[in-house]
CSV table of C-alpha atoms in Angstrom, one decimal:
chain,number,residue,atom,x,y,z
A,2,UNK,CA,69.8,-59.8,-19.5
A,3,UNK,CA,67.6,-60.2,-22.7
A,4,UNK,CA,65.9,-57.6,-24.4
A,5,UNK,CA,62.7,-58.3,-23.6
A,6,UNK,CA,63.4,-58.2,-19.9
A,7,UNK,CA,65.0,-54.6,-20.1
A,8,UNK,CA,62.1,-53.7,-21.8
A,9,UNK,CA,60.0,-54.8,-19.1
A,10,UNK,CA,62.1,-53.0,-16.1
A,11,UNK,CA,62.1,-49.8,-18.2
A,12,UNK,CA,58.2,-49.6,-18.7
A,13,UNK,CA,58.0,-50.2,-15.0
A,14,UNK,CA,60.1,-47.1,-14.4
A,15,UNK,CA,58.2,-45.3,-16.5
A,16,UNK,CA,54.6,-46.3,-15.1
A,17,UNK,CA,56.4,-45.4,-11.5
A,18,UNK,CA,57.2,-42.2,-12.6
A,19,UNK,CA,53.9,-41.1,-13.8
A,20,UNK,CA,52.2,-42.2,-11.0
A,21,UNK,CA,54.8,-40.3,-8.7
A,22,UNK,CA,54.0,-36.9,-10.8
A,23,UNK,CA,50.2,-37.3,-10.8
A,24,UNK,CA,47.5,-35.7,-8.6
A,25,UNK,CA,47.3,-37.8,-5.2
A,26,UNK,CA,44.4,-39.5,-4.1
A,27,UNK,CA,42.0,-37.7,-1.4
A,28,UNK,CA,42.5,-39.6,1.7
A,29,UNK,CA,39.5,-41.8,2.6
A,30,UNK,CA,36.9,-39.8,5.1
A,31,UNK,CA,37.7,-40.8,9.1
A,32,UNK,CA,34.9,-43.4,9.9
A,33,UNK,CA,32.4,-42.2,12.2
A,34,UNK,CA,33.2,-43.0,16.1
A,35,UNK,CA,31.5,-45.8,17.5
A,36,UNK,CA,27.8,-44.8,18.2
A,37,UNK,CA,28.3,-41.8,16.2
A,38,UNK,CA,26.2,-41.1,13.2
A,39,UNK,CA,27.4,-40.4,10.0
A,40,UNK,CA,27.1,-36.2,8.8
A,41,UNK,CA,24.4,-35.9,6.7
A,42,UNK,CA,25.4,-33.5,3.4
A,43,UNK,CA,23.2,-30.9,3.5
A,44,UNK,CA,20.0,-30.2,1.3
A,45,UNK,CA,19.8,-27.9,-1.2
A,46,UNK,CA,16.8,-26.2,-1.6
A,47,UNK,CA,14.0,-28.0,-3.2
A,48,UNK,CA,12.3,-24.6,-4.2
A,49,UNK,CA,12.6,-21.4,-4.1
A,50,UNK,CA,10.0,-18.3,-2.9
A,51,UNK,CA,9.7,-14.7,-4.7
A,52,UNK,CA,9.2,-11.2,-3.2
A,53,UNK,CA,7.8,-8.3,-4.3
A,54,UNK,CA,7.8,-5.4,-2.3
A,55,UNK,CA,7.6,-1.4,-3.1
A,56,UNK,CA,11.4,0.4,-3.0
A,57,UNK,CA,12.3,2.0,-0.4
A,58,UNK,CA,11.5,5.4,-0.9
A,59,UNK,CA,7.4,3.7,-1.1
A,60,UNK,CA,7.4,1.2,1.7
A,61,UNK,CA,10.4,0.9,3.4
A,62,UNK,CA,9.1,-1.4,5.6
A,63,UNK,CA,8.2,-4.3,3.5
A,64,UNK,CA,11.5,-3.9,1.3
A,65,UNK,CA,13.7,-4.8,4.8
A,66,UNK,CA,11.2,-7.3,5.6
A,67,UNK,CA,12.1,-8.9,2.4
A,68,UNK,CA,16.0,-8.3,3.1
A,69,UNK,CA,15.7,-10.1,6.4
A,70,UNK,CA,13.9,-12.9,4.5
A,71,UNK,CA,17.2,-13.1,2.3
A,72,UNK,CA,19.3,-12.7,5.1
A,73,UNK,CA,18.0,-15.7,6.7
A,74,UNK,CA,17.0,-18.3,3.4
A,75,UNK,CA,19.9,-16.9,1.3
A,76,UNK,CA,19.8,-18.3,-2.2
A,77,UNK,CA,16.1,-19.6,-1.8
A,78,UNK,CA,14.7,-15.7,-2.1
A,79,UNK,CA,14.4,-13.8,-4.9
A,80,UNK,CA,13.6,-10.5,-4.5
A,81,UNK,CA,11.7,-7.7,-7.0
A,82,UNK,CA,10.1,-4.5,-6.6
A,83,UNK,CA,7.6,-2.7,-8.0
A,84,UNK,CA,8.3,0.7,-9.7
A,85,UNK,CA,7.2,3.6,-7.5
A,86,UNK,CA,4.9,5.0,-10.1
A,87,UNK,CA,3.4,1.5,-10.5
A,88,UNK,CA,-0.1,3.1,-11.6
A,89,UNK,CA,1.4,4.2,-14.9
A,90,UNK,CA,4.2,1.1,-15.2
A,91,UNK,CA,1.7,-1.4,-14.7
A,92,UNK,CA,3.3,-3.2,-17.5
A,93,UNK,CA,6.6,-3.2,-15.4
A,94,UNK,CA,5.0,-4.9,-12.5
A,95,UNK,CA,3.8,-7.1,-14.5
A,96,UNK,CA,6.9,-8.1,-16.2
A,97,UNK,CA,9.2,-8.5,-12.9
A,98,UNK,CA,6.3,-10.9,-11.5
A,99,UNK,CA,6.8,-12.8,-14.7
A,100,UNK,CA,10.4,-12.8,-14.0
A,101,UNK,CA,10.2,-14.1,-11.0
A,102,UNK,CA,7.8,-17.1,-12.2
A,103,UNK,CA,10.4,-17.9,-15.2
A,104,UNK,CA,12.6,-19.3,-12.7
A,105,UNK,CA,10.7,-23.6,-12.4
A,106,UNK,CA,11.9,-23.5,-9.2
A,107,UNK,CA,10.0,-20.6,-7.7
A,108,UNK,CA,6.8,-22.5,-6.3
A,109,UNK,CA,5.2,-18.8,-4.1
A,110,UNK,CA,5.6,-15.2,-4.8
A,111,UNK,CA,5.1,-12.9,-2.2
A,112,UNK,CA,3.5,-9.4,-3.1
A,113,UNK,CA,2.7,-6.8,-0.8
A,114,UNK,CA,1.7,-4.4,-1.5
A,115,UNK,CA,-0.1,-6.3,-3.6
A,116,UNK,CA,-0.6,-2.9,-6.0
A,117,UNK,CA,-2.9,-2.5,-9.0
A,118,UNK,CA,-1.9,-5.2,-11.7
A,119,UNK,CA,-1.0,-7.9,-9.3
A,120,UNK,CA,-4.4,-9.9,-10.1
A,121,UNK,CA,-3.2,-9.5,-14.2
A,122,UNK,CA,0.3,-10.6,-13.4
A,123,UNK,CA,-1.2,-14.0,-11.3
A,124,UNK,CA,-3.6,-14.3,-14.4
A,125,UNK,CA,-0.4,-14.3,-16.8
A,126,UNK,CA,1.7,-16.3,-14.5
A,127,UNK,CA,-1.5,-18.5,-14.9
A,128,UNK,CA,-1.2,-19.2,-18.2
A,129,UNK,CA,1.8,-20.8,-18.3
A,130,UNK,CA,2.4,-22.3,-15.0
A,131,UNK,CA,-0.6,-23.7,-12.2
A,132,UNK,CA,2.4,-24.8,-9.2
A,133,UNK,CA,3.0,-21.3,-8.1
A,134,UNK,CA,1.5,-20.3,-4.7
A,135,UNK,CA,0.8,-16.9,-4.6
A,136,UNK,CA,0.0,-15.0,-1.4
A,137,UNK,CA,-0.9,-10.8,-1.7
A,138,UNK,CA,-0.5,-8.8,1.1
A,139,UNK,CA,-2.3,-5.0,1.6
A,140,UNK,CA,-4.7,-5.2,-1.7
A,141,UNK,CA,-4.9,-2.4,-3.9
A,142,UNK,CA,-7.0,-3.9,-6.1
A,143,UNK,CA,-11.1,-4.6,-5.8
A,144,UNK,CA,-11.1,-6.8,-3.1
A,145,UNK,CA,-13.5,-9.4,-4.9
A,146,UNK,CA,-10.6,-9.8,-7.6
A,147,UNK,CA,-7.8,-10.5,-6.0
A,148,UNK,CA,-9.4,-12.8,-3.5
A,149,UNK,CA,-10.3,-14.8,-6.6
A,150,UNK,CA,-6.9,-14.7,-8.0
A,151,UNK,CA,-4.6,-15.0,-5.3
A,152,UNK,CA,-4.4,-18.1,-2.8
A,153,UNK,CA,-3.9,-16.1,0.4
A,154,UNK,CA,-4.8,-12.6,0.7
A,155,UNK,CA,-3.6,-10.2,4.2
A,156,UNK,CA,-5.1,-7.7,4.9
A,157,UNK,CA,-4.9,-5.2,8.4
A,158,UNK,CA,-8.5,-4.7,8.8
A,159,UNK,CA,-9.1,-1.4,7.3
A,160,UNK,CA,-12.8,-1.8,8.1
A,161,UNK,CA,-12.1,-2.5,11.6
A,162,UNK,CA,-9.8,0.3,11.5
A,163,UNK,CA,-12.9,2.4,10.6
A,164,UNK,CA,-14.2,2.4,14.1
A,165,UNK,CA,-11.1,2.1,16.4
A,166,UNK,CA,-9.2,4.8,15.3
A,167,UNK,CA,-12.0,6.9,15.7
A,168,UNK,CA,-12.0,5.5,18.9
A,169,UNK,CA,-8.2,6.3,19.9
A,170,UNK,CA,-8.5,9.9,18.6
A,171,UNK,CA,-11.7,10.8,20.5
A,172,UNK,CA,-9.8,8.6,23.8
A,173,UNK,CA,-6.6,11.7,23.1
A,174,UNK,CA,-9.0,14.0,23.0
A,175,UNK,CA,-10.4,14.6,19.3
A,176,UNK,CA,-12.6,17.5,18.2
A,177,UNK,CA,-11.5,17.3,14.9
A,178,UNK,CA,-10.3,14.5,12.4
A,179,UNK,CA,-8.5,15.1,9.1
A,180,UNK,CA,-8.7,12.3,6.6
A,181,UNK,CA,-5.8,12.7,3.7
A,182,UNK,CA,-6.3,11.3,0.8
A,183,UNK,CA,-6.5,11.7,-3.4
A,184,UNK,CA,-8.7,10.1,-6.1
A,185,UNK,CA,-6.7,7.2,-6.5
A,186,UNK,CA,-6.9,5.6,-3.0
A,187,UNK,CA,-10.3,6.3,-2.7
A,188,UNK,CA,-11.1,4.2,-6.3
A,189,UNK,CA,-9.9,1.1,-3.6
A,190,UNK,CA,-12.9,0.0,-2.1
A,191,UNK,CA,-11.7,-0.8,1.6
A,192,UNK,CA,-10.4,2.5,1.5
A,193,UNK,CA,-13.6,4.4,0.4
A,194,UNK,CA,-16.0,2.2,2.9
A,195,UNK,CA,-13.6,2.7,6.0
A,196,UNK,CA,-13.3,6.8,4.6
A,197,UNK,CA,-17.2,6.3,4.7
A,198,UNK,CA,-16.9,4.8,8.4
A,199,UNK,CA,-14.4,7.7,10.0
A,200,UNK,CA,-17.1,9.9,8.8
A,201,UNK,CA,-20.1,8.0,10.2
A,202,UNK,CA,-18.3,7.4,13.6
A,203,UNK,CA,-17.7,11.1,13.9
A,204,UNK,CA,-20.4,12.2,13.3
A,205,UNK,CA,-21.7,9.6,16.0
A,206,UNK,CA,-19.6,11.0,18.4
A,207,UNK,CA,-19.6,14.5,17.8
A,208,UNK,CA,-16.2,15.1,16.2
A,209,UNK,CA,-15.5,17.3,13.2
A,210,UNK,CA,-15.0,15.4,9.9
A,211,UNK,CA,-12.5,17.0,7.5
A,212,UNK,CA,-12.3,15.5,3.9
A,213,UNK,CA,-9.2,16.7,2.7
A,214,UNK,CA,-7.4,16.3,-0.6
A,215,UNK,CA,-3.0,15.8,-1.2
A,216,UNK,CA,-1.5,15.2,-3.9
A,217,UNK,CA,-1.4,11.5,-5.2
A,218,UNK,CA,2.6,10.6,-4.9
A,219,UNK,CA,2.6,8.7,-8.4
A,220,UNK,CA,1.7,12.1,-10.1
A,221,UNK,CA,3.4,14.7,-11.6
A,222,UNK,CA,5.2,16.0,-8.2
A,223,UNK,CA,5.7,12.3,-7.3
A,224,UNK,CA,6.9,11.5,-3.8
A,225,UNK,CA,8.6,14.8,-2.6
A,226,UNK,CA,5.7,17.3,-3.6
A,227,UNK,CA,3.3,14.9,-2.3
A,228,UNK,CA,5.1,15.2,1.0
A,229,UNK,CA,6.1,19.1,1.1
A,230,UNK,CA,2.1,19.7,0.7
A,231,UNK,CA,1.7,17.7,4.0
A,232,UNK,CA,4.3,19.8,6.2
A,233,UNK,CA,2.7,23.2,4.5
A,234,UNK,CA,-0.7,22.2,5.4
A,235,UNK,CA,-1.1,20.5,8.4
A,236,UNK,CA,0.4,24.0,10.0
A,237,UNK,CA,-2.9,25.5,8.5
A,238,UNK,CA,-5.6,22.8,9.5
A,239,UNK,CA,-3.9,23.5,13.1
A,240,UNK,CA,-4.3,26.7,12.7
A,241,UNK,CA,-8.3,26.7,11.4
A,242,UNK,CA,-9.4,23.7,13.7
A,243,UNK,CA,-6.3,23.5,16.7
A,244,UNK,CA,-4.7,21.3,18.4
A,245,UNK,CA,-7.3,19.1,20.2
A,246,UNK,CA,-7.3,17.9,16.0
A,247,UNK,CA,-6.4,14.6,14.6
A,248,UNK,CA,-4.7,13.3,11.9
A,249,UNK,CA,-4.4,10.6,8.9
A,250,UNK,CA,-3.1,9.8,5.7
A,251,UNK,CA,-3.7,7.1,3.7
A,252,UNK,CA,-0.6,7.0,1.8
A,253,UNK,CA,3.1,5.6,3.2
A,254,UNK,CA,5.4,8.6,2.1
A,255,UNK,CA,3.2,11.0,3.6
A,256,UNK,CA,3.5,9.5,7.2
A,257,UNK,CA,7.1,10.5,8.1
A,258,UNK,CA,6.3,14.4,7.5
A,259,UNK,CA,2.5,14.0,9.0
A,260,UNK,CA,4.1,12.9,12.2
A,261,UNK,CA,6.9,15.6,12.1
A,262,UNK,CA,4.1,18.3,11.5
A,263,UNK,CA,2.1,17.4,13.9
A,264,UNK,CA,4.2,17.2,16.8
A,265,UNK,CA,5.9,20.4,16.1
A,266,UNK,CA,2.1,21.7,16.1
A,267,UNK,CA,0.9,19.8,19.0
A,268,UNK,CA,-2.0,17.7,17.3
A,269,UNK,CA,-3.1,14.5,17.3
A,270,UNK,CA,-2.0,11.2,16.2
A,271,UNK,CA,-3.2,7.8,16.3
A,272,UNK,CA,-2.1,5.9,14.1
A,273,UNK,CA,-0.2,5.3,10.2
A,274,UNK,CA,-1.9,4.2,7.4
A,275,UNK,CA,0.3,0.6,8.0
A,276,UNK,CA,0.1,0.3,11.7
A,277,UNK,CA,3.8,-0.2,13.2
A,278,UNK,CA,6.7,1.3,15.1
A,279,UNK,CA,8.6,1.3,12.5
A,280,UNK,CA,6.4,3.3,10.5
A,281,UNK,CA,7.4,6.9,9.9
A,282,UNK,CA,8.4,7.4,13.3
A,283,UNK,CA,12.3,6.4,13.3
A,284,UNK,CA,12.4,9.1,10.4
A,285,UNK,CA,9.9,11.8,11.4
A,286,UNK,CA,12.0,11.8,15.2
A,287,UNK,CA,15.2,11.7,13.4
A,288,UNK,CA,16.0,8.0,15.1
A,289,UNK,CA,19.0,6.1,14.2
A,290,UNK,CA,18.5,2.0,15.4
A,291,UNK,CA,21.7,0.4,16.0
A,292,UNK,CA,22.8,-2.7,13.9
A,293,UNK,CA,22.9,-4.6,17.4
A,294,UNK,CA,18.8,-3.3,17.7
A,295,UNK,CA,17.2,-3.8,14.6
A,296,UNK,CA,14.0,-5.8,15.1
A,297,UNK,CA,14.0,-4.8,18.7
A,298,UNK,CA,10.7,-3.4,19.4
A,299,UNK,CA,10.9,-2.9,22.7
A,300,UNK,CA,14.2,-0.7,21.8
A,301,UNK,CA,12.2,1.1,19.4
A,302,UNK,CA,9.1,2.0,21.4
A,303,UNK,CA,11.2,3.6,24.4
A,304,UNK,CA,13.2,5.7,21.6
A,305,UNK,CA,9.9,6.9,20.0
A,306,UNK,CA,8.6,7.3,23.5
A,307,UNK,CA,11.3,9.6,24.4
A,308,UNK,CA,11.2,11.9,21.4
A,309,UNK,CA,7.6,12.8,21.2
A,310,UNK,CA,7.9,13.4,25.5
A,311,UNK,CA,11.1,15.8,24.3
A,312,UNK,CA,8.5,17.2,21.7
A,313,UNK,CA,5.5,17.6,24.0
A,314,UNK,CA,3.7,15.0,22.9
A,315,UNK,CA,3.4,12.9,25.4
A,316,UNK,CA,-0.3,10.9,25.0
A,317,UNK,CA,-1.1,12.4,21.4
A,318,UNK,CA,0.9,9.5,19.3
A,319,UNK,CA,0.2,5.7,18.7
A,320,UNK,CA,0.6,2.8,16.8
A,321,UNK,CA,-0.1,-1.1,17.2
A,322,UNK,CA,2.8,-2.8,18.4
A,323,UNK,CA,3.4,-4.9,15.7
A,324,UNK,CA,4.7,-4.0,12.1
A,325,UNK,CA,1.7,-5.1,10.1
A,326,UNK,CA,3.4,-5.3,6.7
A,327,UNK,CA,6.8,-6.9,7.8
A,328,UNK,CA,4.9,-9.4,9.2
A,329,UNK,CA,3.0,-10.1,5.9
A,330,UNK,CA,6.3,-10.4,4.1
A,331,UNK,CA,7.6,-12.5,6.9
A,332,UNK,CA,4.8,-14.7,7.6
A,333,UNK,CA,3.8,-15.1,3.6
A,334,UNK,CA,7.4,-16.6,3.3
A,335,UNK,CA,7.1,-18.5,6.6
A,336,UNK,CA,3.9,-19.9,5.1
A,337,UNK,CA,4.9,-20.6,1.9
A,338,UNK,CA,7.4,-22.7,3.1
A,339,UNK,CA,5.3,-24.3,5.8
A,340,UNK,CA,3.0,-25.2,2.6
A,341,UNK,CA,5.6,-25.9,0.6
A,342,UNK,CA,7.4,-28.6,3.5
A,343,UNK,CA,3.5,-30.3,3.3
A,344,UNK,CA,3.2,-29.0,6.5
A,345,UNK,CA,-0.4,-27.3,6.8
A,346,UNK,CA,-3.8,-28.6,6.1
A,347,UNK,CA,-4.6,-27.1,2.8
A,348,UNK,CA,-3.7,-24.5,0.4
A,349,UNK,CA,-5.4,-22.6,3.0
A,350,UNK,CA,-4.7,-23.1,6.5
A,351,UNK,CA,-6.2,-20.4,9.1
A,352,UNK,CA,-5.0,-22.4,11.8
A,353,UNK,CA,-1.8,-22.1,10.5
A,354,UNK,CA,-1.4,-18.3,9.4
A,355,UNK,CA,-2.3,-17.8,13.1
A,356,UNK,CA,0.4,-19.9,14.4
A,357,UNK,CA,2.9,-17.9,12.3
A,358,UNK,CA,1.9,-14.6,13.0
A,359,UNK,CA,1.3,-15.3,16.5
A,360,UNK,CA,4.7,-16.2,16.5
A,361,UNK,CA,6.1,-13.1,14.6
A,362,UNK,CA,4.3,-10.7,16.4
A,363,UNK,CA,4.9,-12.4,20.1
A,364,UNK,CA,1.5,-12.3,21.3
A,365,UNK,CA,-1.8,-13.4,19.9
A,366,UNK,CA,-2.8,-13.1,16.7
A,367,UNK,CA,-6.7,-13.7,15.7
A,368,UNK,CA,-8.0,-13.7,12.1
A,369,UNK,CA,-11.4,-12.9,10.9
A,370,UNK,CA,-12.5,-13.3,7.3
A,371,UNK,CA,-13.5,-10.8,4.8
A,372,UNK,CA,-17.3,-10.2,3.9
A,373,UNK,CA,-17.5,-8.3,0.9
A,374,UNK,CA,-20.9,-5.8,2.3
A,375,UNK,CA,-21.5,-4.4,-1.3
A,376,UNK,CA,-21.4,-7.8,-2.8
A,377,UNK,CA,-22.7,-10.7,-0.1
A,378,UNK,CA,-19.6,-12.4,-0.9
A,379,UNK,CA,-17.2,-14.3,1.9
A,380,UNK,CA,-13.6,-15.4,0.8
A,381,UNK,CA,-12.2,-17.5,3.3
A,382,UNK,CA,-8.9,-17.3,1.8
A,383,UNK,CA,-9.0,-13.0,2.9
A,384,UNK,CA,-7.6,-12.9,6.3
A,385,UNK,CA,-8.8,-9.5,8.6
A,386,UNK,CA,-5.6,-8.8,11.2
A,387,UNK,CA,-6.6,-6.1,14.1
A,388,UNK,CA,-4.9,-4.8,17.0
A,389,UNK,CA,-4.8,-3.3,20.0
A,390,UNK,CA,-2.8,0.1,20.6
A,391,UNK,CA,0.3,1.4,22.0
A,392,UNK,CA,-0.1,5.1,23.4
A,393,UNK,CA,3.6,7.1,23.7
């Protein structure tokens, strides 16, 4: 055998052998049955929605609202808070919107509460990107401003509100109404005008007006004083103006011990500050919701039902059946993406926010518009939601 052909047969073996040690080849995909369809790969994303929300400990509500929205898009949520003393971090709300927008594939942001120095952290997002849609839910700013900063603004309509829960707390039996409240909420302008309509509608219909002052829970005693001044005092406005007296806050962390105090008194109560079941009533009645019945309304209102019967309170306690602020976290994300998909009119699409909140809330949703009645002014983009009550 020559040299040249041993030298062939040995680099032969030697090829053989590397290709033996190497990493095999994937097998080749089965073909798709006859008639079948090839698997599509799925999608990724093409955008991504922000957030904000209040912690927990401010408006636990919207905070699991935006959870569920994670749960169910996964990596396409981001979610922020605000801090809980947001009137003196403004800076800090500002900066975790900006966070948010740093991210070029966040097209919406979310807020609600849409606290003060949302409309200055739209203006800064502003300046360095125009794609983002933002929608703001529950304003806390002048109304005319962030209806000319936001795209979307929801609102439950506190001016509405003004009238009919005047209306449910004269239908319990109201001689007395006690408005809670503190400097800072009444600077919001909703807030003042519908305190300015409780007092009217009293007034109208005979019922005692009481303007009383708590403790703002972003001061000094934050949260917890805020709330032990509402289970020392409502045991005293009992006491001055009795039972057949109603009750209200204006503030989310004073809801859980207003309800507490007033059924252990035997007042009135008809309705939160954020109209919901979920509202201060699973904590104030000490009710735990199974993982198997979260989101269960219908679980919720027979639980509530049964506590305030076990507390005597049978017809004195109410709320509309839907969660207003989860649905504004849900249906700003359901929107978005709806907007996002190119699947609504416009920017703004009335038709469409009804659709979606219809659908959240399973039963019919209508939205008015807001007029501004100190200004003239009409946004179109500032949706009204009102409801009817459920009595326990």
């Amino acid at each position: 055998m020559s040299k040249k052909i041993l030298a062939l047969l040995m680099l032969a073996v030697m090829l053989f052998s590397l290709a033996a040690c190497g990493p095999q080849a994937e097998p080749a995909p089965a073909a798709p049955a006859e008639g079948e369809a090839p698997a599509a790969e799925p999608e990724a994303p093409a955008y991504k929605i922000g957030i904000m929300t209040g912690t927990v400990s401010q408006g636990e509500e919207e905070y699991r609202a935006a959870e569920k929205m994670k749960e169910k898009y996964g990596d396409m949520i981001i979610l922020q808070t605000y801090p809980d003393n947001f009137m003196k971090e403004t800076e800090t709300t500002i900066a975790n919107v900006l966070s948010m927008a740093s991210d070029p594939e966040v097209k919406a942001i979310v807020i609600v509460q849409a606290v003060p120095g949302t409309s200055a952290a739209i203006d800064k997002v502003r300046e360095i990107r125009d794609d983002v849609l933002f929608i703001a839910g529950v304003p806390g700013e002048d109304p005319d401003m962030i209806a000319s900063k936001a795209d979307i603004v929801f609102q439950a309509d506190e001016l509405g509100m003004g009238y009919t829960i005047i209306e449910q707390a004269q239908n319990m039996g109201a001689k007395t109404f006690v408005h809670y409240s503190f400097p800072r909420h009444m600077s919001y302008q909703l807030l003042a005008m519908r305190r300015d309509i409780f007092k009217s509608e009293c007034e109208r219909l005979g019922i005692t007006f009481v303007d009383a002052t708590a403790p703002d829970p972003t001061g000094d005693a934050g949260v917890p004083g805020a709330q032990q001044f509402i289970l020392e005092d409502v045991p005293r406005k009992i006491q001055e103006y009795g039972t057949e007296t109603a009750f209200f806050s204006t503030n989310c962390s004073m809801q859980e011990p207003l309800i507490k105090s007033v059924l252990e008194g035997g007042a009135l109560y008809p309705q939160q500050c954020c109209p919901s079941p979920y509202h201060g009533y699973p904590g104030a009645l000490g009710i735990e919701i199974p993982e198997d019945k979260k989101g269960d309304i219908d679980f919720l209102v027979g639980e509530i039902t049964a506590k305030i019967a076990e507390g005597g309170g049978t017809g004195k306690f109410s709320t509309w059946p839907i969660p207003v602020n989860m649905m504004f976290v849900e249906g700003g994300v359901e929107y978005s993406i709806a907007y996002l998909n190119g699947e609504t009119a416009d920017k703004v699409d009335k038709a469409k926010v009804e659709e979606i909140f219809t659908e959240i809330a399973g039963s019919p949703i209508t939205l008015g518009t807001f007029t501004n009645e100190s200004t003239g002014n009409t946004f179109e983009n500032f949706f009204m939601v009102l409801s009817d009550y459920i009595t326990f």
